[in-house]
PDB file of N, CA and C in Angstrom:
ATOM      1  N   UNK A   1       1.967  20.186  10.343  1.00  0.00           N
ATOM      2  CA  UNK A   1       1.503  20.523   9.018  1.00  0.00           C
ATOM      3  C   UNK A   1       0.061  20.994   9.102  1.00  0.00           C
ATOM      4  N   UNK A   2      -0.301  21.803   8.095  1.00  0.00           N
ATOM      5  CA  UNK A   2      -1.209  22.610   7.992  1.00  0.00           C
ATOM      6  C   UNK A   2      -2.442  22.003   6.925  1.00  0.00           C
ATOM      7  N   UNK A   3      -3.460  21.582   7.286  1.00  0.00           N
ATOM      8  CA  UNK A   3      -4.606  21.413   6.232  1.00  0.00           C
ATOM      9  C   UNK A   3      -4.761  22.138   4.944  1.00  0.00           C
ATOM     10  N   UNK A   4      -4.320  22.324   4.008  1.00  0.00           N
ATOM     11  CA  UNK A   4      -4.285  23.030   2.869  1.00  0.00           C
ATOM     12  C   UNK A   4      -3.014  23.391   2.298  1.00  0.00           C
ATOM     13  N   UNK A   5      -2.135  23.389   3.123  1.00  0.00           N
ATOM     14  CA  UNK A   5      -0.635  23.939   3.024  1.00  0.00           C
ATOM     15  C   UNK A   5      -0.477  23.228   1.343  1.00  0.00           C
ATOM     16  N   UNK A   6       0.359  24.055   0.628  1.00  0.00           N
ATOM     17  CA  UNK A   6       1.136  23.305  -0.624  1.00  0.00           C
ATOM     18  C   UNK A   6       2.462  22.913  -0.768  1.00  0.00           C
ATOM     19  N   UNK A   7       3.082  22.709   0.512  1.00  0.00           N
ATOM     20  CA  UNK A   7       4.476  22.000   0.891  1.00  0.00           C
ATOM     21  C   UNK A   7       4.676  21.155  -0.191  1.00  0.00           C
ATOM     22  N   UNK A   8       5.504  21.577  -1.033  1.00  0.00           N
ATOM     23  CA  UNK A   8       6.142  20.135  -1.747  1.00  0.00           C
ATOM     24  C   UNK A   8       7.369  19.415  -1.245  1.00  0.00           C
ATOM     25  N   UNK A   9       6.408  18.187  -1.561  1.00  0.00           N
ATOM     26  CA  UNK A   9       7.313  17.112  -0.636  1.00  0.00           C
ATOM     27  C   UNK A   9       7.181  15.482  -0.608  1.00  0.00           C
ATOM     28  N   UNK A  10       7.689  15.128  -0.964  1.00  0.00           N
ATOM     29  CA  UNK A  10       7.477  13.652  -1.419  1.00  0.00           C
ATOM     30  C   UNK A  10       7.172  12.739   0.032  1.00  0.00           C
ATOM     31  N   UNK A  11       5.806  12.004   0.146  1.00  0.00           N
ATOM     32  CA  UNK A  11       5.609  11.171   1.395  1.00  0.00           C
ATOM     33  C   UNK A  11       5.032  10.014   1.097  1.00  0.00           C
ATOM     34  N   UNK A  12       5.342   8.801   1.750  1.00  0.00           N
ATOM     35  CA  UNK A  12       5.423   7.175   1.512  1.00  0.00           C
ATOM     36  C   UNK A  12       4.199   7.021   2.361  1.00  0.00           C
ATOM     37  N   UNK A  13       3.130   6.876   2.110  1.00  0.00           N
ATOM     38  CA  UNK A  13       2.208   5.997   3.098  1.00  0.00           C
ATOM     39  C   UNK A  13       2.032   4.263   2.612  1.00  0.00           C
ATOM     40  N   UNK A  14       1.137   3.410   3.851  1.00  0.00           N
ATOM     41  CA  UNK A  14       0.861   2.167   3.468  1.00  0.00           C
ATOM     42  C   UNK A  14      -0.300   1.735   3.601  1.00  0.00           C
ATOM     43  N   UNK A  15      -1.205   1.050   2.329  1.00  0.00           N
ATOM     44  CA  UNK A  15      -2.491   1.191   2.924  1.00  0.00           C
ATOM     45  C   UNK A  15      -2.612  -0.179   2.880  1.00  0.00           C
ATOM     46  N   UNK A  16      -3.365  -0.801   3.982  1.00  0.00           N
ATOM     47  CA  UNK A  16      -4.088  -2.157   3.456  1.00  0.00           C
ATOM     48  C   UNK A  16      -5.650  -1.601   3.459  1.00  0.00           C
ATOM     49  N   UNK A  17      -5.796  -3.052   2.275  1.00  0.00           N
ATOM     50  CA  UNK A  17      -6.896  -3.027   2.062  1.00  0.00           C
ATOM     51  C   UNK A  17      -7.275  -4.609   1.578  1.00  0.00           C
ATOM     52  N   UNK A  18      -8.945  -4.583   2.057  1.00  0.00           N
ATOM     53  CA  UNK A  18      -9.570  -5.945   1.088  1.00  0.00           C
ATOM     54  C   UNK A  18     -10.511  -5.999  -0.161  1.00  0.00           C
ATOM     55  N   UNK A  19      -9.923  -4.442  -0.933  1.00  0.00           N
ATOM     56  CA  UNK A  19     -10.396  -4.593  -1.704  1.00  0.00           C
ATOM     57  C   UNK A  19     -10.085  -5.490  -2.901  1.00  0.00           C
ATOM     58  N   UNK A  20     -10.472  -6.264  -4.010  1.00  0.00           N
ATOM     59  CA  UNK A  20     -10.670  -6.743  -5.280  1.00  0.00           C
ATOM     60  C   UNK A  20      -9.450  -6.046  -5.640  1.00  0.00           C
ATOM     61  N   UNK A  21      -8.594  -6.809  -6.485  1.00  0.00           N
ATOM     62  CA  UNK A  21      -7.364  -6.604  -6.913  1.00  0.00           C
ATOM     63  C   UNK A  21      -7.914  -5.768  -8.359  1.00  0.00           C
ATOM     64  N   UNK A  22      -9.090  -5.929  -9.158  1.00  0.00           N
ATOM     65  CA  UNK A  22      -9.453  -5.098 -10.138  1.00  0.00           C
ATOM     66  C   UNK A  22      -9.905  -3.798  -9.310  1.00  0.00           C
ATOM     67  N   UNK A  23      -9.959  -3.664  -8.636  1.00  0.00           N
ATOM     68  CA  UNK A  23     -10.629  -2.417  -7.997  1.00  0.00           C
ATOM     69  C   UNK A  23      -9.688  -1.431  -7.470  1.00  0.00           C
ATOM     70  N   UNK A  24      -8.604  -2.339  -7.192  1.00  0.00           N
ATOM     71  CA  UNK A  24      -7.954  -0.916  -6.397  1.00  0.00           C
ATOM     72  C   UNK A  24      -6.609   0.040  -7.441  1.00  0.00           C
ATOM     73  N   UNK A  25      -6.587  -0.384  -8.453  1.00  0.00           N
ATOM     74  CA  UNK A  25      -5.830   0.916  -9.542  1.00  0.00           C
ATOM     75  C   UNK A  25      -7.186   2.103  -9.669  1.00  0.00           C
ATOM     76  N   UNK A  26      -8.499   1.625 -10.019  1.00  0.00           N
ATOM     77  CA  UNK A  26      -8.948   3.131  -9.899  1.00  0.00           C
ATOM     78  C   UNK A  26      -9.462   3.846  -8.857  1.00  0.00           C
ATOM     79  N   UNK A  27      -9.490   3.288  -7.762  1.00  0.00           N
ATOM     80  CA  UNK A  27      -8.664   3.828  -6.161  1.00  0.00           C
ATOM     81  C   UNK A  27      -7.743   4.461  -6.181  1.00  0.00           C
ATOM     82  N   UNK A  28      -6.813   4.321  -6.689  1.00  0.00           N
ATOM     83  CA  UNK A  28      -5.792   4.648  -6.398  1.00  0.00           C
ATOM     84  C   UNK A  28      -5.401   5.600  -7.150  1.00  0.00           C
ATOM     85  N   UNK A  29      -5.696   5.607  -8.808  1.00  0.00           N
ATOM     86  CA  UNK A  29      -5.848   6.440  -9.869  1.00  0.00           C
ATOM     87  C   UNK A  29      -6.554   8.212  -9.274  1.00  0.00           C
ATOM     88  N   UNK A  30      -7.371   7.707  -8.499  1.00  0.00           N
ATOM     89  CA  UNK A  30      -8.672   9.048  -8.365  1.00  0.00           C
ATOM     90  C   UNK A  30      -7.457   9.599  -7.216  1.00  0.00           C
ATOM     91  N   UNK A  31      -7.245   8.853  -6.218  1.00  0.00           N
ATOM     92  CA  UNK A  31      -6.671   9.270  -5.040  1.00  0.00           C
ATOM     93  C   UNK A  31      -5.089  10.008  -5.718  1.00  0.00           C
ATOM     94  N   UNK A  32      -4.176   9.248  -6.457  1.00  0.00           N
ATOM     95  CA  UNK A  32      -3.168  10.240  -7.149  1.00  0.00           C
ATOM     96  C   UNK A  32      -3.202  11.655  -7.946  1.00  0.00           C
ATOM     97  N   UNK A  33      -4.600  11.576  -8.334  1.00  0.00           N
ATOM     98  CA  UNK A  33      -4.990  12.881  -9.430  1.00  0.00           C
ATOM     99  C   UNK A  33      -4.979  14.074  -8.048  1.00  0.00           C
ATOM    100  N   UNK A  34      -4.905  13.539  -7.068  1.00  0.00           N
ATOM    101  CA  UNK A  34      -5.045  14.962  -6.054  1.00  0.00           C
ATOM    102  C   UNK A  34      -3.648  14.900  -5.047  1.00  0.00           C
ATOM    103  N   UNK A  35      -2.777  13.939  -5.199  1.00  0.00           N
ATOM    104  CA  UNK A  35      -1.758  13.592  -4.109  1.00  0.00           C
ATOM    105  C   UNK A  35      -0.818  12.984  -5.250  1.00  0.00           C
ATOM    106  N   UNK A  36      -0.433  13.513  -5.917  1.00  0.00           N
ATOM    107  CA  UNK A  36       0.562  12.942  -6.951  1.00  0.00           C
ATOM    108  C   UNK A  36       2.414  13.151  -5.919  1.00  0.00           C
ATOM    109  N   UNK A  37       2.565  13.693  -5.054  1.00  0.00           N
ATOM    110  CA  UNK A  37       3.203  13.215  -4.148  1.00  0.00           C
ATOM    111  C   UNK A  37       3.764  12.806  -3.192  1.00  0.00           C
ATOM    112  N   UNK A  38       2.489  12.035  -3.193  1.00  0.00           N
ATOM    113  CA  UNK A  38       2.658  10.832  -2.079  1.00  0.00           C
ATOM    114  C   UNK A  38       2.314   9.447  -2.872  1.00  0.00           C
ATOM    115  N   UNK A  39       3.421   8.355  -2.480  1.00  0.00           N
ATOM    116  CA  UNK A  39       3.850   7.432  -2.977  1.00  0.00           C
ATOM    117  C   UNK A  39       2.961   6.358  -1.968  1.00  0.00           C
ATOM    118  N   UNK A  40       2.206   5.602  -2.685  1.00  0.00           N
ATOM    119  CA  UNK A  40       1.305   4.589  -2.124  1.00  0.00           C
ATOM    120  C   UNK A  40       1.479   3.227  -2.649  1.00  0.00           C
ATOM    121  N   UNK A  41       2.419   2.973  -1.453  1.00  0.00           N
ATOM    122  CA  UNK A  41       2.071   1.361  -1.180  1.00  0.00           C
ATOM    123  C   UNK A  41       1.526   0.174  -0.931  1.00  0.00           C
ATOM    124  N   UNK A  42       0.865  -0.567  -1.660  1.00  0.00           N
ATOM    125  CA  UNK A  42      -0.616  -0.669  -1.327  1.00  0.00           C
ATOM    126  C   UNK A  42      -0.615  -2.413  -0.722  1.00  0.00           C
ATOM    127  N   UNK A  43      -0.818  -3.130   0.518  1.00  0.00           N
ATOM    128  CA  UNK A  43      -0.841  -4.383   1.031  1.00  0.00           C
ATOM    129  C   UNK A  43      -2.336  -4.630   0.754  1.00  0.00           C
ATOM    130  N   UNK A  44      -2.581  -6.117   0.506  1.00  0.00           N
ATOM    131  CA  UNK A  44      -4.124  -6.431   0.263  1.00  0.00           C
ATOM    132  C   UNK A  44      -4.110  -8.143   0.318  1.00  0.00           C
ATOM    133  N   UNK A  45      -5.070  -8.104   1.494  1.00  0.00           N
ATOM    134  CA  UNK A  45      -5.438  -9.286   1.867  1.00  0.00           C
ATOM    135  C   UNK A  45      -6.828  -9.380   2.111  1.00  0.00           C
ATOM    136  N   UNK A  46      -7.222 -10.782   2.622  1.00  0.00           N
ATOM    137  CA  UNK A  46      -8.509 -10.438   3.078  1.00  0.00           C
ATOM    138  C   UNK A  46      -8.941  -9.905   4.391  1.00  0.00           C
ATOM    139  N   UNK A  47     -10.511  -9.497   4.471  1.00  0.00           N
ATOM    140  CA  UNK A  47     -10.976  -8.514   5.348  1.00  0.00           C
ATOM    141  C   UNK A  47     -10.720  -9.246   6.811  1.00  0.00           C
ATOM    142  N   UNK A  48     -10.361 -10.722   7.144  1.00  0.00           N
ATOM    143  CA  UNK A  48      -9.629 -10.784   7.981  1.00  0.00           C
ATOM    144  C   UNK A  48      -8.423 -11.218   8.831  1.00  0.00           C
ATOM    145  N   UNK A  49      -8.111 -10.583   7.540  1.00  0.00           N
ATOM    146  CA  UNK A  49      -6.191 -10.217   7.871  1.00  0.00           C
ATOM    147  C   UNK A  49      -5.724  -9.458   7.854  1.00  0.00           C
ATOM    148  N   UNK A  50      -6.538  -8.298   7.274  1.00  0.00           N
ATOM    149  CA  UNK A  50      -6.388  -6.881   7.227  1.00  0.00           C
ATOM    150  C   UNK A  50      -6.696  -6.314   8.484  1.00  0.00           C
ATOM    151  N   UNK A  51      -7.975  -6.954   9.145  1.00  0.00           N
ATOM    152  CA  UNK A  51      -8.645  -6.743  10.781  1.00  0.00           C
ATOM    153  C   UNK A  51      -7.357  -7.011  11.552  1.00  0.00           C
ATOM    154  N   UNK A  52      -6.873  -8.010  11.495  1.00  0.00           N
ATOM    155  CA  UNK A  52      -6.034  -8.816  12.398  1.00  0.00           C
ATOM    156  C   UNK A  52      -4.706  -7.627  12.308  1.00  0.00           C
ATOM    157  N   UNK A  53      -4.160  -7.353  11.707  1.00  0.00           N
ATOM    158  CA  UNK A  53      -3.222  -6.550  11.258  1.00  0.00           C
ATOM    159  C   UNK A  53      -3.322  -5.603  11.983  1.00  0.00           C
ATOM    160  N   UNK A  54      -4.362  -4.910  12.055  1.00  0.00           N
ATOM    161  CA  UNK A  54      -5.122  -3.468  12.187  1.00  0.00           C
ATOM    162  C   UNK A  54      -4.741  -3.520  13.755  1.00  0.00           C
ATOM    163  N   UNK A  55      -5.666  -4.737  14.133  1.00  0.00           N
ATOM    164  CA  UNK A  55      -5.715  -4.935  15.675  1.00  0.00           C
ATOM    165  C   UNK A  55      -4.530  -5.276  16.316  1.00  0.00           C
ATOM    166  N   UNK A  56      -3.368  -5.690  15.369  1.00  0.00           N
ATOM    167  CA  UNK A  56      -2.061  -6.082  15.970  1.00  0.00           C
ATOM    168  C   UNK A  56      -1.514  -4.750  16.034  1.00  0.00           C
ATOM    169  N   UNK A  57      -1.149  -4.119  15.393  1.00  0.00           N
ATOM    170  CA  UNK A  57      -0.472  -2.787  15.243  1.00  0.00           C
ATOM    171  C   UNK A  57      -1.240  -1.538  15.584  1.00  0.00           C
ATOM    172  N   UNK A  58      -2.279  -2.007  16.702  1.00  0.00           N
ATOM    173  CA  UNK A  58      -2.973  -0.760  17.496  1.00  0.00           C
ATOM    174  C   UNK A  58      -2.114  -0.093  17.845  1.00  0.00           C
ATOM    175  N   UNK A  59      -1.337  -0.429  18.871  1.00  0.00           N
ATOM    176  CA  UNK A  59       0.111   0.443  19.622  1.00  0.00           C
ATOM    177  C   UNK A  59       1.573   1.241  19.075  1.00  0.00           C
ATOM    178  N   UNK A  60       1.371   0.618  17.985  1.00  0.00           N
ATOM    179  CA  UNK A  60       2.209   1.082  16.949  1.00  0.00           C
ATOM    180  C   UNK A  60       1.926   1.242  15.145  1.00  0.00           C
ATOM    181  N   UNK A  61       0.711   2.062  14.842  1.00  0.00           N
ATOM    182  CA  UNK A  61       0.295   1.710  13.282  1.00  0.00           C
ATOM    183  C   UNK A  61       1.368   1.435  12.002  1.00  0.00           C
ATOM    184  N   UNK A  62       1.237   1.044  11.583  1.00  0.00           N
ATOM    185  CA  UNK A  62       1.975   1.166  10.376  1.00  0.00           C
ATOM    186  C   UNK A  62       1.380   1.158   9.045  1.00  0.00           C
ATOM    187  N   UNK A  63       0.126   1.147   9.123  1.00  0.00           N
ATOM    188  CA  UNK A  63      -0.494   2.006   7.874  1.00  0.00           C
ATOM    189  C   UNK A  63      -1.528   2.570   8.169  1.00  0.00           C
TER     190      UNK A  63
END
């Protein structure tokens, strides 16, 4: 895929994050106004379990 391309096409990503559970709809709000399709799943723990995660799934990411 191409940087700019306008492929329509529906894509699932997964994000963790440690952000504040009030914080991350307008995250997520700003980030949809430009990617309305791609479907974001959003995991949220704290910053270290999110590390731990990160560092477990070096070899294989999954978000």
């Amino acid at each position: 895929m191409m940087f700019g391309a306008t492929a329509a096409y529906a894509e699932d990503i997964l994000v963790y994050t440690a952000l504040e559970d009030d914080e991350i709809p307008r995250y997520l709000a700003l980030f949809k106004k430009d990617h309305p399709d791609i479907n974001v799943k959003i995991v949220r723990d704290s910053t270290g379990i999110v590390t731990a995660k990160l560092l477990a799934e070096k070899d294989n990411p999954q978000a």
